[in-house]
XYZ file of C-alpha atoms in Angstrom:
769
model
C 0.000 0.000 0.000
C 2.858 2.356 0.812
C 4.440 1.913 -2.634
C 1.091 2.252 -4.398
C 0.379 5.380 -2.392
C 3.634 7.003 -3.488
C 2.988 6.144 -7.135
C -0.585 7.457 -6.881
C 0.696 10.755 -5.466
C 3.148 11.013 -8.368
C 0.312 10.302 -10.824
C -1.768 13.040 -9.190
C 1.125 15.448 -9.647
C 1.315 14.325 -13.253
C -2.316 15.261 -13.834
C -1.626 18.697 -12.424
C 0.888 19.390 -15.174
C -1.819 19.553 -17.863
C -2.281 23.138 -19.090
C -4.893 23.085 -21.850
C -7.268 20.472 -23.210
C -9.214 20.306 -26.449
C -11.524 17.840 -28.191
C -10.648 17.046 -31.798
C -13.131 16.030 -34.486
C -12.455 13.668 -37.369
C -12.839 15.140 -40.841
C -12.376 12.333 -43.419
C -10.479 13.402 -46.538
C -9.834 10.102 -48.341
C -10.934 6.445 -48.450
C -13.312 6.682 -45.475
C -17.078 6.435 -45.009
C -19.186 6.380 -41.864
C -22.201 4.169 -41.171
C -24.084 4.080 -37.862
C -21.143 5.526 -35.961
C -18.606 3.140 -37.487
C -15.847 4.243 -39.821
C -15.276 2.114 -42.896
C -11.918 2.307 -44.631
C -12.575 1.860 -48.352
C -9.071 1.947 -49.816
C -5.354 1.923 -49.234
C -4.933 5.550 -48.103
C -7.529 6.423 -45.436
C -6.924 9.791 -43.766
C -8.574 12.248 -41.385
C -7.883 15.905 -40.758
C -8.067 16.538 -37.016
C -10.317 19.596 -36.625
C -10.133 21.564 -33.421
C -7.728 23.553 -31.328
C -4.290 22.135 -30.646
C -1.133 23.537 -29.141
C 2.538 23.725 -29.962
C 4.937 22.082 -27.547
C 4.467 18.863 -25.589
C 1.072 17.235 -25.955
C -0.814 14.141 -24.883
C -3.302 12.610 -27.315
C -5.949 10.149 -26.129
C -8.881 8.333 -27.718
C -11.329 5.478 -27.289
C -11.553 2.882 -30.032
C -13.316 -0.314 -31.018
C -12.113 -2.508 -33.848
C -12.122 -6.095 -35.007
C -8.558 -5.690 -36.309
C -5.328 -4.059 -35.205
C -4.842 -0.892 -37.250
C -1.535 1.020 -37.337
C -2.011 4.768 -36.958
C 0.268 7.557 -38.141
C 0.161 11.273 -37.268
C 1.257 13.891 -39.822
C 1.710 17.629 -39.287
C 1.696 20.482 -41.779
C 3.763 23.610 -41.142
C 2.435 25.336 -44.235
C 4.183 23.362 -46.980
C 1.805 20.383 -46.923
C 1.981 16.982 -45.297
C 5.059 14.809 -45.838
C 6.671 11.648 -44.485
C 9.501 13.545 -42.811
C 6.919 15.318 -40.654
C 5.143 12.287 -39.256
C 5.269 9.789 -36.422
C 3.725 6.422 -35.666
C 1.003 6.497 -33.014
C 1.042 2.714 -32.892
C -2.369 0.997 -33.100
C -6.084 1.102 -32.950
C -6.134 -2.237 -31.176
C -8.432 -5.178 -31.654
C -11.435 -4.998 -29.333
C -12.322 -2.008 -27.160
C -9.372 0.012 -25.902
C -8.104 3.376 -24.748
C -4.988 4.989 -26.202
C -2.529 7.558 -24.887
C 0.701 8.966 -26.297
C 2.982 11.924 -25.603
C 4.570 13.818 -28.491
C 6.052 17.170 -29.442
C 4.972 19.508 -32.261
C 6.378 22.854 -33.316
C 4.504 26.104 -32.717
C 4.432 26.569 -36.510
C 2.190 23.536 -37.155
C -1.009 24.503 -38.999
C -2.832 21.190 -39.412
C -2.794 17.612 -38.085
C -3.686 14.506 -40.099
C -4.399 11.012 -38.795
C -3.944 7.998 -41.109
C -5.519 4.729 -39.852
C -3.765 1.901 -41.684
C -3.631 0.947 -45.323
C -6.386 -1.640 -45.652
C -10.174 -1.903 -45.772
C -11.427 -2.295 -42.181
C -14.218 -1.108 -39.870
C -13.558 0.692 -36.605
C -14.829 3.256 -34.120
C -12.645 6.148 -33.019
C -14.133 8.495 -30.431
C -13.361 11.012 -27.671
C -10.174 12.242 -29.282
C -8.585 14.727 -26.935
C -5.321 16.602 -27.055
C -3.834 18.006 -23.871
C -1.001 20.494 -23.727
C 1.432 19.835 -20.907
C 4.718 21.142 -19.521
C 8.264 19.850 -19.756
C 7.977 18.505 -16.206
C 5.330 16.024 -17.339
C 7.949 14.194 -19.392
C 10.292 13.967 -16.413
C 7.605 12.660 -14.051
C 6.194 10.270 -16.675
C 9.664 8.803 -17.173
C 10.018 8.072 -13.462
C 6.507 6.644 -13.125
C 6.975 4.313 -16.089
C 10.069 2.762 -14.525
C 8.541 2.524 -11.038
C 5.477 0.720 -12.391
C 7.655 -1.702 -14.361
C 10.455 -2.364 -11.947
C 9.344 -1.866 -8.423
C 10.095 0.884 -5.943
C 12.596 1.766 -3.270
C 14.093 5.079 -2.208
C 17.476 4.273 -3.707
C 15.876 3.420 -7.044
C 13.816 6.618 -7.042
C 16.911 8.717 -6.341
C 18.813 6.927 -9.132
C 15.957 7.450 -11.588
C 15.666 11.162 -10.830
C 19.413 11.638 -11.311
C 19.327 9.668 -14.561
C 16.353 11.659 -15.862
C 18.131 14.920 -15.077
C 21.258 13.675 -16.879
C 19.283 12.705 -19.975
C 17.536 16.076 -19.937
C 20.857 17.910 -19.538
C 22.492 16.268 -22.546
C 19.554 15.344 -24.828
C 16.835 17.772 -23.809
C 13.138 16.977 -23.565
C 13.134 15.174 -26.883
C 15.770 12.803 -25.565
C 13.809 12.248 -22.395
C 10.637 11.681 -24.403
C 12.496 9.088 -26.469
C 13.446 7.313 -23.248
C 9.782 7.263 -22.225
C 8.871 5.740 -25.577
C 11.566 3.120 -25.202
C 10.213 2.196 -21.778
C 6.689 1.756 -23.065
C 8.000 0.457 -26.336
C 7.529 3.554 -28.450
C 8.262 3.115 -32.119
C 9.986 -0.187 -31.544
C 8.163 -1.981 -28.791
C 4.827 -0.472 -28.008
C 3.497 -2.244 -24.959
C 0.036 -2.373 -26.457
C 1.198 -3.945 -29.714
C 3.421 -6.422 -27.873
C 0.468 -7.510 -25.787
C -1.346 -8.201 -29.051
C 1.655 -10.122 -30.327
C 1.781 -12.175 -27.130
C -1.899 -13.033 -27.364
C -1.367 -14.342 -30.877
C 1.827 -16.235 -30.127
C 1.175 -17.724 -26.730
C 1.992 -21.357 -26.062
C -1.492 -22.808 -25.899
C -2.549 -26.320 -24.954
C -2.814 -27.129 -28.662
C 0.784 -25.975 -29.181
C 1.931 -28.147 -26.284
C 0.085 -31.175 -27.657
C 1.667 -30.658 -31.063
C 5.085 -30.400 -29.409
C 4.480 -33.642 -27.552
C 3.557 -35.385 -30.800
C 6.722 -34.069 -32.427
C 8.898 -35.176 -29.525
C 7.591 -38.739 -29.806
C 9.034 -38.964 -33.312
C 12.271 -37.057 -32.677
C 15.259 -39.107 -33.791
C 17.536 -36.994 -31.639
C 16.787 -36.210 -28.001
C 20.011 -34.847 -26.518
C 20.502 -34.216 -22.841
C 20.678 -30.468 -22.304
C 22.578 -29.207 -19.283
C 21.220 -25.876 -18.061
C 23.984 -23.872 -16.402
C 22.720 -21.761 -13.508
C 25.240 -19.734 -11.465
C 23.632 -18.437 -8.249
C 24.627 -15.760 -5.792
C 22.448 -14.091 -3.114
C 19.393 -13.736 -5.344
C 16.007 -13.058 -3.732
C 14.140 -16.268 -3.007
C 11.106 -15.330 -5.086
C 13.170 -14.903 -8.258
C 15.273 -17.991 -7.646
C 12.163 -20.134 -7.295
C 10.573 -18.652 -10.424
C 13.797 -19.292 -12.308
C 14.048 -22.947 -11.280
C 10.317 -23.525 -11.773
C 10.647 -22.289 -15.365
C 13.124 -25.129 -15.953
C 11.001 -27.744 -14.199
C 8.005 -26.729 -16.333
C 9.790 -27.290 -19.663
C 7.873 -29.228 -22.337
C 11.085 -31.030 -23.261
C 12.063 -33.247 -20.346
C 15.556 -34.547 -21.152
C 17.451 -31.882 -19.250
C 19.567 -31.491 -16.171
C 19.873 -28.313 -14.142
C 23.452 -27.742 -13.024
C 23.515 -25.125 -10.272
C 26.588 -23.612 -8.712
C 26.230 -21.392 -5.661
C 29.074 -18.894 -5.340
C 29.337 -18.995 -1.521
C 26.134 -17.021 -1.008
C 25.717 -15.368 2.381
C 21.903 -15.345 2.299
C 20.618 -18.350 4.302
C 17.654 -19.047 2.014
C 19.897 -19.940 -0.933
C 21.118 -23.285 0.404
C 17.662 -24.127 1.717
C 15.940 -23.531 -1.622
C 18.588 -25.279 -3.730
C 18.664 -28.310 -1.456
C 14.878 -28.496 -1.538
C 14.741 -28.573 -5.336
C 17.629 -31.039 -5.637
C 15.864 -33.452 -3.278
C 12.611 -33.177 -5.243
C 14.023 -33.718 -8.742
C 17.021 -35.920 -9.504
C 17.691 -33.881 -12.668
C 18.704 -30.938 -10.457
C 22.314 -31.054 -9.276
C 23.949 -28.484 -7.030
C 27.521 -27.631 -6.117
C 28.183 -25.244 -3.217
C 31.419 -23.335 -3.688
C 33.416 -22.609 -0.563
C 34.947 -19.397 -1.915
C 33.316 -16.588 -3.862
C 34.883 -16.431 -7.306
C 32.435 -14.215 -9.253
C 30.402 -15.137 -12.310
C 33.050 -16.769 -14.531
C 34.383 -19.187 -11.923
C 30.879 -19.853 -10.664
C 29.605 -20.689 -14.164
C 32.592 -22.958 -14.775
C 31.792 -24.849 -11.579
C 28.325 -25.534 -12.960
C 29.785 -26.632 -16.317
C 32.125 -29.061 -14.533
C 29.197 -31.124 -13.252
C 27.349 -31.038 -16.583
C 27.193 -34.222 -18.676
C 24.830 -33.085 -21.434
C 25.754 -32.826 -25.104
C 24.636 -29.184 -25.047
C 24.643 -26.533 -22.359
C 22.154 -23.668 -22.034
C 22.941 -20.516 -20.070
C 20.456 -19.160 -17.535
C 20.750 -16.300 -15.036
C 19.464 -16.822 -11.513
C 16.618 -14.279 -11.628
C 15.426 -14.900 -15.204
C 12.915 -17.345 -16.680
C 12.808 -19.696 -19.645
C 9.735 -19.832 -21.858
C 7.963 -23.159 -21.421
C 8.939 -24.258 -24.934
C 12.540 -22.994 -24.819
C 14.307 -26.357 -24.787
C 11.762 -27.971 -27.120
C 12.350 -25.320 -29.805
C 16.098 -25.855 -29.581
C 15.773 -29.630 -29.932
C 13.292 -29.169 -32.780
C 15.972 -27.221 -34.628
C 18.637 -29.795 -33.767
C 16.560 -32.546 -35.356
C 16.928 -30.827 -38.729
C 20.348 -29.255 -38.117
C 22.485 -31.731 -36.219
C 25.589 -29.703 -37.074
C 24.508 -26.742 -34.910
C 27.221 -25.690 -32.466
C 25.495 -22.554 -31.162
C 21.787 -21.664 -31.114
C 20.314 -18.396 -29.881
C 16.768 -17.048 -29.674
C 14.850 -13.826 -29.244
C 14.118 -12.496 -25.769
C 12.075 -10.004 -23.799
C 12.068 -8.474 -20.336
C 9.755 -9.391 -17.493
C 8.805 -7.056 -14.658
C 8.560 -7.929 -10.997
C 4.788 -8.208 -11.531
C 5.301 -10.702 -14.338
C 4.462 -8.267 -17.143
C 6.438 -8.909 -20.313
C 7.812 -6.001 -22.341
C 10.683 -4.783 -24.537
C 11.028 -7.768 -26.875
C 14.317 -8.007 -28.744
C 13.744 -9.589 -32.147
C 17.182 -10.350 -33.511
C 18.706 -11.008 -36.918
C 20.258 -14.315 -37.882
C 23.985 -14.800 -37.378
C 25.678 -11.433 -37.938
C 29.419 -11.564 -37.132
C 30.068 -7.843 -37.579
C 27.119 -6.906 -35.400
C 28.620 -9.162 -32.730
C 31.786 -7.038 -32.915
C 29.553 -4.111 -31.940
C 27.349 -5.614 -29.244
C 26.494 -8.913 -27.577
C 23.217 -9.044 -29.470
C 22.963 -12.839 -29.165
C 22.621 -12.709 -25.369
C 19.686 -14.936 -24.264
C 18.794 -17.788 -24.712
C 22.058 -19.307 -25.935
C 22.707 -23.015 -26.368
C 26.279 -24.282 -26.934
C 27.632 -27.678 -27.899
C 29.421 -28.663 -24.698
C 32.444 -30.043 -26.555
C 32.964 -26.597 -28.060
C 32.806 -24.899 -24.654
C 35.219 -27.490 -23.223
C 37.586 -26.838 -26.129
C 37.480 -23.124 -25.295
C 38.139 -23.784 -21.610
C 34.812 -22.379 -20.493
C 34.465 -18.822 -19.231
C 37.597 -16.755 -18.682
C 38.235 -14.883 -15.463
C 38.969 -11.208 -15.840
C 35.992 -10.698 -18.185
C 33.284 -10.714 -15.521
C 30.188 -8.848 -16.643
C 30.924 -9.624 -20.290
C 32.079 -13.205 -19.821
C 29.299 -14.464 -22.107
C 30.335 -11.920 -24.773
C 33.929 -13.142 -24.560
C 32.791 -16.767 -24.821
C 30.676 -16.077 -27.889
C 33.468 -14.166 -29.633
C 35.866 -17.076 -29.082
C 33.265 -19.668 -30.101
C 32.573 -17.844 -33.374
C 36.247 -18.225 -34.281
C 35.934 -22.016 -34.163
C 32.554 -22.502 -35.841
C 30.093 -20.835 -38.189
C 27.366 -23.375 -37.419
C 25.426 -20.726 -35.534
C 21.629 -20.786 -35.761
C 18.883 -18.435 -34.671
C 15.346 -19.264 -33.542
C 13.100 -16.205 -34.129
C 10.981 -16.867 -31.047
C 10.978 -15.290 -27.601
C 12.327 -18.122 -25.476
C 13.881 -16.160 -22.619
C 12.498 -13.621 -20.142
C 15.101 -11.275 -18.671
C 14.042 -10.126 -15.191
C 13.863 -6.358 -14.821
C 14.437 -5.398 -11.199
C 16.035 -2.309 -9.634
C 19.773 -2.033 -10.315
C 19.907 -5.091 -12.589
C 21.540 -4.872 -16.022
C 18.120 -5.526 -17.537
C 16.895 -2.361 -15.841
C 19.876 -0.077 -16.142
C 22.842 -0.865 -18.333
C 24.835 1.823 -16.514
C 24.377 0.093 -13.159
C 27.366 -2.145 -13.980
C 29.887 -0.036 -15.861
C 32.502 -2.739 -15.381
C 30.559 -4.844 -17.901
C 31.261 -2.232 -20.580
C 34.986 -2.197 -19.803
C 35.073 -6.002 -19.860
C 33.359 -5.906 -23.256
C 36.095 -3.680 -24.668
C 38.710 -6.083 -23.349
C 36.920 -9.046 -24.971
C 36.767 -7.252 -28.321
C 40.388 -6.154 -28.217
C 41.405 -9.741 -27.517
C 39.309 -10.940 -30.453
C 40.956 -8.435 -32.801
C 44.416 -9.543 -31.649
C 43.600 -13.251 -32.062
C 42.231 -12.640 -35.548
C 45.127 -10.456 -36.646
C 42.860 -7.559 -37.570
C 44.128 -4.021 -38.084
C 41.418 -2.422 -35.963
C 40.648 -0.692 -32.688
C 37.602 -0.411 -30.448
C 35.835 2.784 -29.354
C 33.069 3.331 -26.857
C 29.947 5.070 -28.141
C 29.058 8.135 -26.131
C 26.087 7.743 -23.776
C 25.611 4.081 -24.747
C 26.904 1.307 -22.519
C 27.783 -2.143 -23.812
C 27.845 -1.237 -27.491
C 31.029 -0.439 -29.367
C 32.441 0.847 -32.637
C 35.077 -1.511 -34.022
C 36.994 0.500 -36.625
C 39.122 -1.288 -39.210
C 42.067 0.577 -40.725
C 43.233 0.360 -44.353
C 46.109 -1.999 -45.076
C 48.414 -1.430 -48.063
C 46.920 1.869 -49.262
C 44.733 0.317 -52.020
C 43.519 2.565 -54.801
C 39.814 3.379 -54.890
C 37.975 3.983 -58.170
C 34.929 6.198 -57.516
C 32.385 5.634 -60.297
C 29.775 8.365 -60.782
C 27.154 8.018 -63.539
C 25.594 11.409 -64.393
C 23.565 13.397 -66.884
C 23.413 17.212 -66.911
C 22.486 18.651 -63.461
C 25.893 20.278 -63.240
C 25.268 22.030 -59.912
C 24.497 18.712 -58.237
C 27.621 17.067 -59.622
C 29.731 20.100 -58.649
C 28.608 19.835 -55.027
C 29.413 16.133 -55.030
C 32.924 16.568 -56.459
C 33.784 19.571 -54.310
C 32.803 17.730 -51.144
C 34.930 14.721 -52.132
C 38.075 16.786 -52.702
C 37.558 19.101 -49.710
C 36.492 16.530 -47.111
C 38.296 13.286 -47.966
C 41.363 12.431 -45.903
C 42.118 9.222 -47.836
C 44.180 10.278 -50.846
C 44.636 7.249 -53.100
C 41.532 7.495 -55.267
C 40.441 8.256 -58.803
C 37.064 9.469 -60.030
C 35.489 7.987 -63.140
C 32.571 10.041 -64.434
C 30.284 8.138 -66.795
C 28.288 10.678 -68.773
C 24.933 9.479 -70.052
C 23.493 11.662 -72.834
C 24.230 15.074 -71.318
C 23.274 17.986 -73.594
C 23.876 20.958 -71.309
C 27.037 22.897 -72.333
C 27.632 23.829 -68.686
C 28.050 20.150 -67.886
C 30.877 19.747 -70.384
C 32.500 22.933 -69.149
C 32.476 21.412 -65.669
C 34.055 18.214 -66.971
C 36.832 20.222 -68.580
C 37.392 22.237 -65.412
C 37.753 19.136 -63.234
C 39.913 17.254 -65.726
C 42.308 20.201 -65.784
C 42.249 20.680 -62.030
C 42.647 17.006 -61.100
C 44.439 15.594 -64.139
C 45.615 12.431 -62.430
C 42.427 11.706 -60.528
C 39.429 12.477 -62.769
C 38.494 10.790 -66.014
C 35.321 11.383 -68.018
C 33.819 8.757 -70.323
C 30.618 8.867 -72.357
C 28.102 6.059 -72.765
C 25.242 7.417 -74.829
C 22.566 4.790 -74.363
C 19.017 4.872 -72.998
C 19.317 5.199 -69.237
C 20.379 1.880 -67.694
C 21.959 2.211 -64.273
C 23.422 -1.287 -64.406
C 25.114 -0.804 -67.776
C 26.519 2.583 -66.759
C 28.187 1.151 -63.670
C 29.413 -1.984 -65.426
C 30.959 0.246 -68.084
C 32.588 2.423 -65.435
C 34.161 -0.637 -63.813
C 35.885 -1.539 -67.088
C 37.674 1.831 -66.913
C 38.637 1.479 -63.235
C 42.246 1.008 -62.190
C 41.565 0.657 -58.489
C 41.598 -2.498 -56.402
C 38.467 -1.128 -54.739
C 35.348 0.222 -56.426
C 33.104 2.899 -54.931
C 29.761 3.239 -56.669
C 28.480 6.744 -55.962
C 25.407 8.716 -56.989
C 26.013 12.173 -58.394
C 23.798 13.723 -55.690
C 25.893 12.559 -52.733
C 27.633 15.113 -50.517
C 30.406 14.089 -48.123
C 30.003 14.966 -44.424
C 32.715 13.070 -42.523
C 36.301 13.379 -43.757
C 37.217 9.814 -42.771
C 34.394 8.342 -44.844
C 36.644 6.749 -47.477
C 39.199 5.574 -44.928
C 36.487 3.794 -42.932
C 35.022 2.126 -46.024
C 38.419 0.992 -47.283
C 39.264 -0.503 -43.883
C 36.166 -2.693 -44.089
C 36.210 -3.491 -47.820
C 39.731 -4.977 -47.793
C 38.756 -7.603 -45.236
C 38.603 -10.991 -46.950
C 35.191 -11.883 -45.528
C 33.513 -8.589 -46.454
C 31.558 -7.963 -49.660
C 29.556 -4.760 -50.102
C 30.139 -1.872 -47.691
C 27.330 0.666 -47.270
C 27.126 4.111 -45.681
C 24.831 6.157 -43.455
C 22.983 8.522 -45.786
C 20.922 11.511 -44.652
C 18.397 13.703 -46.370
C 19.424 17.375 -46.437
C 17.117 18.029 -43.453
C 19.202 15.640 -41.341
C 16.731 12.734 -41.236
C 17.947 9.291 -42.195
C 17.642 8.156 -45.808
C 19.565 4.869 -45.636
C 20.498 2.724 -42.656
C 20.854 -0.539 -44.578
C 18.392 -2.333 -46.865
C 15.736 -4.668 -45.446
C 14.373 -7.252 -47.850
C 10.628 -7.720 -48.130
C 9.665 -4.208 -47.083
C 6.923 -3.002 -49.389
C 7.114 -6.268 -51.308
C 10.757 -6.201 -52.438
C 13.036 -4.025 -50.286
C 13.142 -0.788 -48.305
C 15.576 1.283 -46.282
C 16.079 0.537 -42.621
C 14.979 3.325 -40.231
C 14.087 5.699 -43.072
C 13.157 9.218 -41.891
C 14.480 8.628 -38.360
C 16.248 11.580 -36.805
C 20.038 11.743 -36.890
C 20.085 11.465 -33.074
C 17.921 8.330 -32.898
C 19.734 5.188 -31.737
C 17.392 3.033 -33.816
C 15.995 -0.378 -32.980
C 18.049 -1.644 -30.052
C 20.713 0.923 -31.046
C 21.245 -0.459 -34.548
C 21.873 3.056 -35.909
C 24.892 3.413 -33.627
C 26.757 0.247 -34.547
C 28.296 -1.503 -37.544
C 25.671 -3.972 -38.723
C 25.364 -6.783 -41.220
C 22.627 -6.314 -43.803
C 21.856 -8.568 -46.714
C 21.933 -5.518 -48.985
C 22.969 -1.862 -48.970
C 22.173 0.900 -51.425
C 24.479 1.513 -54.389
C 24.040 5.252 -53.887
C 27.280 4.781 -51.929
C 28.675 1.256 -52.049
C 32.268 0.013 -51.873
C 33.452 -3.434 -52.912
C 36.633 -5.118 -54.066
C 36.868 -5.170 -57.850
C 37.638 -8.886 -57.836
C 34.297 -9.611 -56.117
C 32.428 -7.358 -58.557
C 33.872 -9.402 -61.429
C 33.346 -12.703 -59.594
C 29.579 -12.161 -59.327
C 29.230 -10.733 -62.846
C 28.591 -7.114 -61.875
C 25.119 -5.607 -62.154
C 22.324 -7.425 -64.000
C 21.657 -5.238 -67.021
C 18.076 -6.475 -67.310
C 17.447 -4.438 -64.168
C 17.761 -1.028 -65.799
C 16.476 1.139 -62.955
C 15.061 -0.644 -59.922
C 16.549 -3.092 -57.425
C 19.771 -3.677 -59.356
C 21.775 -2.926 -56.205
C 19.639 -5.337 -54.163
C 20.201 -8.084 -56.716
C 23.933 -7.313 -56.810
C 24.269 -7.453 -53.010
C 22.356 -10.729 -52.876
C 24.745 -12.248 -55.428
C 27.650 -11.130 -53.267
C 25.979 -12.464 -50.115
C 25.233 -15.792 -51.823
C 28.948 -16.264 -52.493
C 29.577 -16.228 -48.750
C 30.626 -12.599 -48.232
C 29.199 -10.457 -45.429
C 27.711 -7.102 -46.402
C 28.027 -4.317 -43.809
C 26.553 -0.898 -43.057
C 28.720 1.717 -41.319
C 27.095 4.322 -39.028
C 30.247 6.454 -38.857
C 30.365 7.008 -42.635
C 27.979 9.936 -42.970
C 26.937 11.592 -46.236
C 24.031 13.654 -47.505
C 21.931 12.137 -50.275
C 20.011 14.805 -52.154
C 17.735 12.077 -53.440
C 14.941 14.344 -54.636
C 17.404 15.967 -57.028
C 18.518 12.696 -58.588
C 17.450 11.580 -62.002
C 14.161 10.054 -61.000
C 12.143 7.188 -62.338
C 9.779 9.094 -64.601
C 6.149 8.174 -64.177
C 5.177 7.177 -67.704
C 3.125 4.079 -68.644
C 6.130 2.575 -70.432
C 8.454 3.011 -67.499
C 5.866 1.903 -64.977
C 5.471 -1.293 -66.965
C 9.245 -1.763 -66.944
C 9.262 -1.159 -63.189
C 6.674 -3.911 -62.685
C 8.716 -6.306 -64.809
C 11.810 -5.578 -62.745
C 9.880 -6.332 -59.573
C 8.702 -9.624 -61.057
C 12.256 -10.406 -62.189
C 13.851 -9.977 -58.787
C 11.014 -11.797 -57.040
C 11.510 -14.809 -59.304
C 15.237 -14.946 -58.562
C 15.184 -14.148 -54.845
C 11.680 -15.011 -53.629
C 12.879 -17.197 -50.755
C 15.214 -14.662 -49.205
C 12.900 -11.702 -49.933
C 10.292 -13.397 -47.765
C 12.694 -13.961 -44.881
C 15.623 -11.568 -44.734
C 18.251 -13.134 -42.435
C 19.379 -9.652 -41.375
C 15.834 -8.826 -40.191
C 13.306 -10.806 -38.127
C 9.957 -12.297 -39.185
C 8.282 -10.808 -36.111
C 8.950 -7.283 -37.385
C 6.738 -5.491 -39.883
C 7.235 -5.491 -43.638
C 4.771 -2.627 -44.059
C 6.958 0.078 -42.542
C 10.652 0.821 -42.165
C 10.635 1.493 -38.415
C 11.256 -2.028 -37.009
C 7.847 -2.065 -35.332
C 6.034 -5.320 -34.672
C 4.303 -7.256 -37.402
C 0.558 -6.747 -37.022
C -0.516 -10.113 -38.358
C 0.176 -13.303 -36.473
C 3.519 -14.927 -37.190
C 3.928 -18.393 -38.658
C 6.933 -20.380 -37.510
C 6.779 -23.147 -40.088
C 10.493 -22.568 -40.643
C 12.088 -21.283 -37.450
C 15.711 -21.378 -38.568
C 17.807 -18.894 -40.467
C 18.246 -18.983 -44.213
C 21.471 -20.591 -45.370
C 23.370 -19.037 -48.257
C 22.523 -20.833 -51.471
């Protein structure tokens, strides 16, 4: 009652921070009709204008809704120049059934109109009592604290820590940064609590699922003993019992629980562990006489394990009931698996699940940025024994160190795109506050530096400001290879001038040449510019003409035949360099033997993101990761801050070794305009190379100024044929991008949850073929 009373008083204070309130009316402007109080969406672009008074600054929007389907909702604002995607935000869902919605957001004082777009399909729904409330900056601060207290429990120390953290975020990132933290806590763009609840309801392990699993297990040819490794130290009894019970409740029964207690001082530990060991012969316990910390404690548990595989479990976390079953299901079709990992979420002290982390398939360069694999991880025990188990001196990131070393001995690493692990979020745990254990970040750097040394890489590791436990591993050029920058262009001399000037003014790497491929220019100023640059940079600029109907693939293939460099950089003529080390960073990655295409972080001129990697399947074929996100946004689980593997990157700025370009046959010239870069990257990926996206390589892409795909019937027909062409060749991978996750939407580029229920007919990653 005392805790609830404190939270209620905070909530009362929150209500007092509301300044103005207004009711908004829905004015349909496209693809909407109304019948007996129910809205009917009649097409693919339903939209309302929100009529009524609203206020600049921080606002809260609320509504009541009833719907038979889950409908994504987007808010647009017009500052006088019309509505556009770069002035919009997702307001998550009109949820199935009856529900109430609330969201906090910021709009400029200059906003003239608001528009609400409910989905892109024909549905029926009610949307009523739409209110907008103007609040103060203090609302965001208090809301942040309340969100955490409701999720993670309350004590005075925690409250003091939260207030200090909120003030720090506000100091460095302002209210927008604090608002982003609130969204992350409730899910926001990435993990809206409401939408995750919907996902959970559609993906719960029902009695029918359990019965199907039992039928499958009866016909399994392979039923390995799995040893669950559980290091314990002074954990609260309630969490320890929930942890062990989650193992006992497993659908798959051929397991042993190997527990090592690290000389706990709390008397309940020995009592509880002894109790469970006496009840179930599969539970084995070793009591250490001396405290040795997490690495030694985990190794003590491994020493008593006799299973063919070991699974790692923390003492206050829980396994999903089907966790071991799903791993054995995979092993029955992939007996070569040495490491298996799954998706995960967090679980509050009240048992509420939130913040799901839906991961990509095996991504070795992402692992050099963060321990994204984390939970649940299953290892072949012989591999762990070969590695010597966990190493002391890496406590806090001992699992990161183990995974880095394991990945050097095997590439038989599989991913199950299901939430099989629940990470307990309690005050001062790493699940709650990554900064509560700064030593884990330092240990992570040490693990990465060791990995670089073992692998003989010419690289170094940097911390990323304000982000614990993620890193920037920067590879340096070796041998000063020459780079051939290939720029196809036609007229638009001012655009090309800006591109060339930025390259020569802002590029620290000096060993490059520029090959301009002119395509049917007829503007005299363009040729004057060519002459100027050829005279100014005689040894580094060459101009060639290819006067054919526009064909992006042919233009680049032709440019490659003129290239002298060991490395090729395909570059659009409307790119503008921002960071002077851009070429150095790309060269350092491209010369690595395992790397194929190297992509860059491209921004629109207004600073919003244009390209953060290509995700297959978005919009039917492919789309850009995190498109229109702000430059400050960390992205989905901080993907915009770290080097990441993607199956494809845009050829607006793409580097690759010339030998690989030739090996895969260059660009497919049948793809004259669309998706030629996607096809090219997939050919590279299929040959076993890893494609990477670099967040530190920043350039502007003045995309609206580029030679566009003209909207004529002839060219639209060609566009459709190119879509059909690439779907025929790559249908399997387009439907399941290994660098993405099937639980995430293919309708938007924001990594939000897939609205429809997910089918797990194939729950393993796609192999290269």
